[in-house]
Every structure is written in structure tokens, then in C-alpha cells.
Amino acid sequence: MRKCAFIGIAIIALLAVSCASGGAAASYYESNAGDFSTETLSNGIPVVFKQNGSGRLCVLRMVIDGGATLVPPEKSGLEDVTLEMLQYGSERYSYAEIQRLRYEQSFSISASAGYDYSVYGFRCIETYADGVLDIFADSVLSPLLGEEDFVKVMAEYAEDVQRTMTDPSGLLGVTTRAAAFAGHPYASQPTPTQDSLRAITLDDVRLHYQTLLDARRLSFVVVGDLSAGRRKAIAERLEAAFGAIPAGDYERPDVPALAVRGATVYKRLEQAGDSGYAFGYYACPDRADSAAYVPYALASMFVEDALFAQVREKYGAVYSAGTGIIGGRRLFGVISVYRASKPDDLLRHIYEAIDSFPDEEGVAQRLDQYKNKYITTVFSTAQDTAGVAGNVVSSLQQYGDPTAYLRRTEQIQAVTPAQVLAAYQTYFARSPDRATGGTPNPIRWVVVDKDGRYRFD
């Protein structure tokens, strides 16, 4: 049940959602929007249903608004720990019985905390959905939250953290997030840190659990090949289980924009050997701003290919170099360097590759290729029922519209070469003569190596 504590940079193309309308892609939207329906429990909790005829699986996700932003940094990971503890038995179902039923019925219950929201839910064959929903509901409403289970869970987290801190890539991710989000609500990490592991107590978990039971924080997403009658029956079961949860005084936190501050950060780690690892983070558009974000995401594909072709292939300086993002609703863009093998002139090679970006005509010649790659990557996440549920949850949280992801193709296809070039000039260009306003977008590097040979000043 445990998941790795380290989450690396996300691939940019997977995370853009468009809210535009009209054009050729509207027909795709119109042909699929009818698969959605919404019910509302008596306490105001919305339940979004997405009809998905790709198989017999049923996926339910309880979405909990707020995420790590509601947890003080010194207790980082508290929400993740709390959700993990829900899976260790409840008033009506012991942990052993849940494990037995999981094996017999091949269902899964899982949890994941994020910066802005968390998710707790299950996946099962639709035949078993009613029984699994009963187990799931009891785990939410009547968890045991026992001392022995808490000790076991925290020991597993400690093992994860230890592995992360002794792995160069893991340490790089932890150090980057700590540097990038210092003084910001995202300074509270979704999973435990070395410091918070010592600070989180079972009393903290029990108190935090109570904050989850606020109807104003909750919503449900249900995806499966479900008839109208089955959707009605599931909604009635959700009403019976969760309809009495009171609506509290929760308000979504106001999360300010991120800003790049500080000098290069260097970390030493013996396990890095002769290799260097680095993230360079910089301001980029937030996903909710589709008009700016999607051209930026396309520009990042050009940059990533240039990094691969030049820094890796031409100079043989790294095993891998690419682009990505970190954060939640608020984002930083990231240039990534893994297993660098030639410290001399490495930063110059990276910036040289970035500044080899084509002019508008050159962008136009290759843009369709990158659009097709973007669309393929986006829709590859919806190959199964769980992937569809993820898209619905993301759309609901980012835009308040569960159908928003259906418009992705249109937004991508509408981008012009001029918009991609402008995004490059605003966010990526390292030379004053190529950067918007003559001033390159500030970038801050975080570097992990054994002995300080890899310099990014």
C-alpha cells in the first residue's frame, strides 16, 4: 500500500487542460460530454459520474480539497499519513479481513496527498462495487487509527525517506522542493520529510482526520460502465454513507504565485559517484491559464529535444536532460540533468542548446509533429478507467469543470508558431538578445554530486 515518498518532476504534456471551445475539437467534446452526469448529496457534496465503456472496472475517487497547504510545514505529510492509516482496518472490517477480500475480489484501495488536494478511493470490478464501497465508506467514517498500526506505517515512511535521501535523484527532488517552496504554502510537502517524521504523532493523525470530514472539502468522482440505474443506486449508497457529514467552515486556501529567489544550492552525496544531478527551476505559466500554458508546454518539447540532441548526443555530457514542472495549481518549470559525466562547460552546453531554438519559420516546420506528440501523450493517460478518473479529478480541481479535459486537442491544435516562439522567449531563452525585454527569465539551480565538481554558478 505504501508509495515512494519521492515524486520527481512531472512531464509537462500530461498536465495541461484546455477550457477553450469551438472549432473541430468541439465535436469531440459534444460527442463525449453526454457521458457525464452529476448528483448532489443532501449536504452539498457533488458526485460526478463519467460513463466509460472500455471495461468492467469501476473507479471511485473521494477528492479532498486543500491538501498539504492546510498542514504546517513541520508536520509535512500529515494528510498522507492520515489517509494511509484509513486503510488499516475500521469498526466493521479488520485489516486482515480487508486484505482477504482484496485478494479474493482483486480490488484496490489507495490514497495520494497533493499540494492542493488529496485523493482516496478504490478500483474494482463493477460486480463487487457495492461491497467495496461499503468497506471504503467504513474506512472513512469509522477508522481504527490504532497505535500499533501507526508505528508500522511510520516505519514504512521512514524507510522510504531513508531510500530517498541516499539516492541522488531522490535527494535532488527533496532539496529542490525545499528550496523552491520555502516561505510558500507549498513548503508543506505532501509526504513526510526527515524532520516531520519525528514530529508527527498519532494524536496529530486523529485530530487531522476530523478535519477531513467536512462536506465543503469533499467531492466524489465515479467512472465505469454504469447504467442510469446503477448510477442512481451508487448515489443512494453515497448519500446513506456520507450525506450526514456536516458542512463546516472550510474555504479553499489562497495560494500565491511562486517566485524564484536565492543562489545556487549544492548538496553533497557520496552515492552520486562521479555523476552530477541538477534541477534548474524558473517561473512558468500555471495550468489554469491554458492560453499561456499550452504554448509553453509545446515550447518545452522543442527545448527538451534540443537538450537531448546537443547536451547528451553532441557533447556526451549527460545520460539524460529534459524539461518538466513541479508544484500544484502553482507551478515552476524545471530543466533536469541526470547523471552528468562531464562537469566542464556543462551549464554552457545546456544554455547553448536552449538558445538553439528555431525562429518562427523553423517552429512552423516542426510544430505539427510536437502537437501530435502532445496529444498522444495527453490521451495515453486515459487508456484505462483509472486514467479517465484521474483526468476527471484534475479537470474538476483545476477548473471546476469535470469535462474540461475533453477540449485538450482543440487547445493544442489552436496554438500558432508565433505563440510557441513567444513562450520560448518569455520563459526559456538564456541570451538577452533572444529573451523578451532583453532579460532572461531567472533560473535557480539545485545540484547534487559527491565533491562539488559540478558548478552551476
mmCIF file of N, CA and C in Angstrom, residues 204-250:
data_model
loop_
_atom_site.group_PDB
_atom_site.id
_atom_site.type_symbol
_atom_site.label_atom_id
_atom_site.label_comp_id
_atom_site.label_asym_id
_atom_site.label_seq_id
_atom_site.Cartn_x
_atom_site.Cartn_y
_atom_site.Cartn_z
ATOM 1 N N ASP A 204 -1.811 13.744 16.362
ATOM 2 C CA ASP A 204 -1.903 14.613 15.189
ATOM 3 C C ASP A 204 -2.787 13.973 14.121
ATOM 4 N N VAL A 205 -2.581 12.683 13.879
ATOM 5 C CA VAL A 205 -3.362 11.964 12.868
ATOM 6 C C VAL A 205 -4.841 11.972 13.234
ATOM 7 N N ARG A 206 -5.139 11.691 14.496
ATOM 8 C CA ARG A 206 -6.536 11.634 14.910
ATOM 9 C C ARG A 206 -7.211 13.002 14.805
ATOM 10 N N LEU A 207 -6.486 14.050 15.143
ATOM 11 C CA LEU A 207 -7.049 15.391 15.020
ATOM 12 C C LEU A 207 -7.205 15.791 13.553
ATOM 13 N N HIS A 208 -6.201 15.458 12.733
ATOM 14 C CA HIS A 208 -6.282 15.821 11.318
ATOM 15 C C HIS A 208 -7.403 15.048 10.632
ATOM 16 N N TYR A 209 -7.609 13.818 11.023
ATOM 17 C CA TYR A 209 -8.702 13.021 10.453
ATOM 18 C C TYR A 209 -10.029 13.762 10.584
ATOM 19 N N GLN A 210 -10.250 14.404 11.720
ATOM 20 C CA GLN A 210 -11.512 15.121 11.921
ATOM 21 C C GLN A 210 -11.693 16.252 10.923
ATOM 22 N N THR A 211 -10.593 16.859 10.486
ATOM 23 C CA THR A 211 -10.702 17.970 9.525
ATOM 24 C C THR A 211 -11.094 17.489 8.139
ATOM 25 N N LEU A 212 -10.896 16.200 7.854
ATOM 26 C CA LEU A 212 -11.275 15.668 6.547
ATOM 27 C C LEU A 212 -12.782 15.568 6.399
ATOM 28 N N LEU A 213 -13.475 15.390 7.505
ATOM 29 C CA LEU A 213 -14.920 15.153 7.472
ATOM 30 C C LEU A 213 -15.686 16.471 7.438
ATOM 31 N N ASP A 214 -15.469 17.208 6.389
ATOM 32 C CA ASP A 214 -16.131 18.491 6.143
ATOM 33 C C ASP A 214 -16.703 18.427 4.731
ATOM 34 N N ALA A 215 -18.014 18.485 4.618
ATOM 35 C CA ALA A 215 -18.653 18.349 3.308
ATOM 36 C C ALA A 215 -18.164 19.397 2.318
ATOM 37 N N ARG A 216 -17.698 20.536 2.818
ATOM 38 C CA ARG A 216 -17.219 21.594 1.928
ATOM 39 C C ARG A 216 -15.868 21.237 1.297
ATOM 40 N N ARG A 217 -15.169 20.264 1.864
ATOM 41 C CA ARG A 217 -13.887 19.826 1.303
ATOM 42 C C ARG A 217 -14.041 18.678 0.319
ATOM 43 N N LEU A 218 -15.181 18.008 0.293
ATOM 44 C CA LEU A 218 -15.282 16.721 -0.372
ATOM 45 C C LEU A 218 -16.053 16.765 -1.682
ATOM 46 N N SER A 219 -15.649 15.901 -2.595
ATOM 47 C CA SER A 219 -16.400 15.598 -3.802
ATOM 48 C C SER A 219 -16.069 14.174 -4.204
ATOM 49 N N PHE A 220 -16.925 13.570 -5.024
ATOM 50 C CA PHE A 220 -16.703 12.207 -5.497
ATOM 51 C C PHE A 220 -16.693 12.179 -7.014
ATOM 52 N N VAL A 221 -15.836 11.326 -7.555
ATOM 53 C CA VAL A 221 -15.812 11.031 -8.980
ATOM 54 C C VAL A 221 -15.956 9.527 -9.136
ATOM 55 N N VAL A 222 -16.896 9.108 -9.971
ATOM 56 C CA VAL A 222 -17.141 7.687 -10.207
ATOM 57 C C VAL A 222 -17.094 7.437 -11.710
ATOM 58 N N VAL A 223 -16.246 6.505 -12.138
ATOM 59 C CA VAL A 223 -16.079 6.196 -13.554
ATOM 60 C C VAL A 223 -16.286 4.709 -13.766
ATOM 61 N N GLY A 224 -17.091 4.350 -14.759
ATOM 62 C CA GLY A 224 -17.314 2.942 -15.072
ATOM 63 C C GLY A 224 -18.404 2.788 -16.113
ATOM 64 N N ASP A 225 -18.612 1.560 -16.548
ATOM 65 C CA ASP A 225 -19.680 1.261 -17.499
ATOM 66 C C ASP A 225 -20.959 1.052 -16.708
ATOM 67 N N LEU A 226 -21.578 2.173 -16.340
ATOM 68 C CA LEU A 226 -22.680 2.159 -15.378
ATOM 69 C C LEU A 226 -23.978 2.624 -16.035
ATOM 70 N N SER A 227 -25.018 1.838 -15.887
ATOM 71 C CA SER A 227 -26.332 2.241 -16.379
ATOM 72 C C SER A 227 -26.886 3.359 -15.502
ATOM 73 N N ALA A 228 -27.948 3.991 -15.979
ATOM 74 C CA ALA A 228 -28.572 5.049 -15.191
ATOM 75 C C ALA A 228 -29.044 4.502 -13.848
ATOM 76 N N GLY A 229 -29.549 3.262 -13.864
ATOM 77 C CA GLY A 229 -29.989 2.660 -12.612
ATOM 78 C C GLY A 229 -28.852 2.425 -11.642
ATOM 79 N N ARG A 230 -27.712 1.971 -12.163
ATOM 80 C CA ARG A 230 -26.557 1.743 -11.290
ATOM 81 C C ARG A 230 -26.026 3.064 -10.745
ATOM 82 N N ARG A 231 -26.000 4.096 -11.559
ATOM 83 C CA ARG A 231 -25.537 5.405 -11.073
ATOM 84 C C ARG A 231 -26.451 5.892 -9.949
ATOM 85 N N LYS A 232 -27.737 5.716 -10.134
ATOM 86 C CA LYS A 232 -28.694 6.126 -9.098
ATOM 87 C C LYS A 232 -28.464 5.336 -7.813
ATOM 88 N N ALA A 233 -28.216 4.022 -7.943
ATOM 89 C CA ALA A 233 -28.008 3.178 -6.771
ATOM 90 C C ALA A 233 -26.728 3.564 -6.032
ATOM 91 N N ILE A 234 -25.675 3.861 -6.785
ATOM 92 C CA ILE A 234 -24.413 4.279 -6.149
ATOM 93 C C ILE A 234 -24.598 5.617 -5.450
ATOM 94 N N ALA A 235 -25.304 6.539 -6.104
ATOM 95 C CA ALA A 235 -25.557 7.841 -5.472
ATOM 96 C C ALA A 235 -26.331 7.668 -4.175
ATOM 97 N N GLU A 236 -27.287 6.742 -4.164
ATOM 98 C CA GLU A 236 -28.062 6.500 -2.943
ATOM 99 C C GLU A 236 -27.179 5.909 -1.849
ATOM 100 N N ARG A 237 -26.258 5.028 -2.216
ATOM 101 C CA ARG A 237 -25.339 4.465 -1.229
ATOM 102 C C ARG A 237 -24.404 5.538 -0.681
ATOM 103 N N LEU A 238 -23.939 6.420 -1.547
ATOM 104 C CA LEU A 238 -23.085 7.517 -1.086
ATOM 105 C C LEU A 238 -23.864 8.456 -0.168
ATOM 106 N N GLU A 239 -25.116 8.689 -0.501
ATOM 107 C CA GLU A 239 -25.956 9.529 0.361
ATOM 108 C C GLU A 239 -26.123 8.890 1.739
ATOM 109 N N ALA A 240 -26.382 7.584 1.750
ATOM 110 C CA ALA A 240 -26.580 6.902 3.027
ATOM 111 C C ALA A 240 -25.315 6.921 3.872
ATOM 112 N N ALA A 241 -24.152 6.826 3.222
ATOM 113 C CA ALA A 241 -22.895 6.773 3.970
ATOM 114 C C ALA A 241 -22.365 8.153 4.323
ATOM 115 N N PHE A 242 -22.403 9.086 3.358
ATOM 116 C CA PHE A 242 -21.696 10.365 3.516
ATOM 117 C C PHE A 242 -22.624 11.578 3.591
ATOM 118 N N GLY A 243 -23.914 11.379 3.398
ATOM 119 C CA GLY A 243 -24.834 12.518 3.352
ATOM 120 C C GLY A 243 -24.998 13.243 4.672
ATOM 121 N N ALA A 244 -24.599 12.596 5.772
ATOM 122 C CA ALA A 244 -24.735 13.234 7.081
ATOM 123 C C ALA A 244 -23.479 13.978 7.520
ATOM 124 N N ILE A 245 -22.418 13.915 6.740
ATOM 125 C CA ILE A 245 -21.206 14.674 7.089
ATOM 126 C C ILE A 245 -21.543 16.161 7.085
ATOM 127 N N PRO A 246 -21.271 16.881 8.153
ATOM 128 C CA PRO A 246 -21.653 18.296 8.190
ATOM 129 C C PRO A 246 -20.786 19.156 7.290
ATOM 130 N N ALA A 247 -21.367 20.225 6.817
ATOM 131 C CA ALA A 247 -20.614 21.240 6.073
ATOM 132 C C ALA A 247 -20.025 22.217 7.076
ATOM 133 N N GLY A 248 -18.710 22.263 7.146
ATOM 134 C CA GLY A 248 -18.039 23.127 8.109
ATOM 135 C C GLY A 248 -17.748 24.500 7.551
ATOM 136 N N ASP A 249 -16.682 25.108 8.058
ATOM 137 C CA ASP A 249 -16.349 26.474 7.642
ATOM 138 C C ASP A 249 -15.163 26.505 6.679
ATOM 139 N N TYR A 250 -14.901 25.375 6.010
ATOM 140 C CA TYR A 250 -13.748 25.306 5.117
ATOM 141 C C TYR A 250 -13.873 26.281 3.953
#
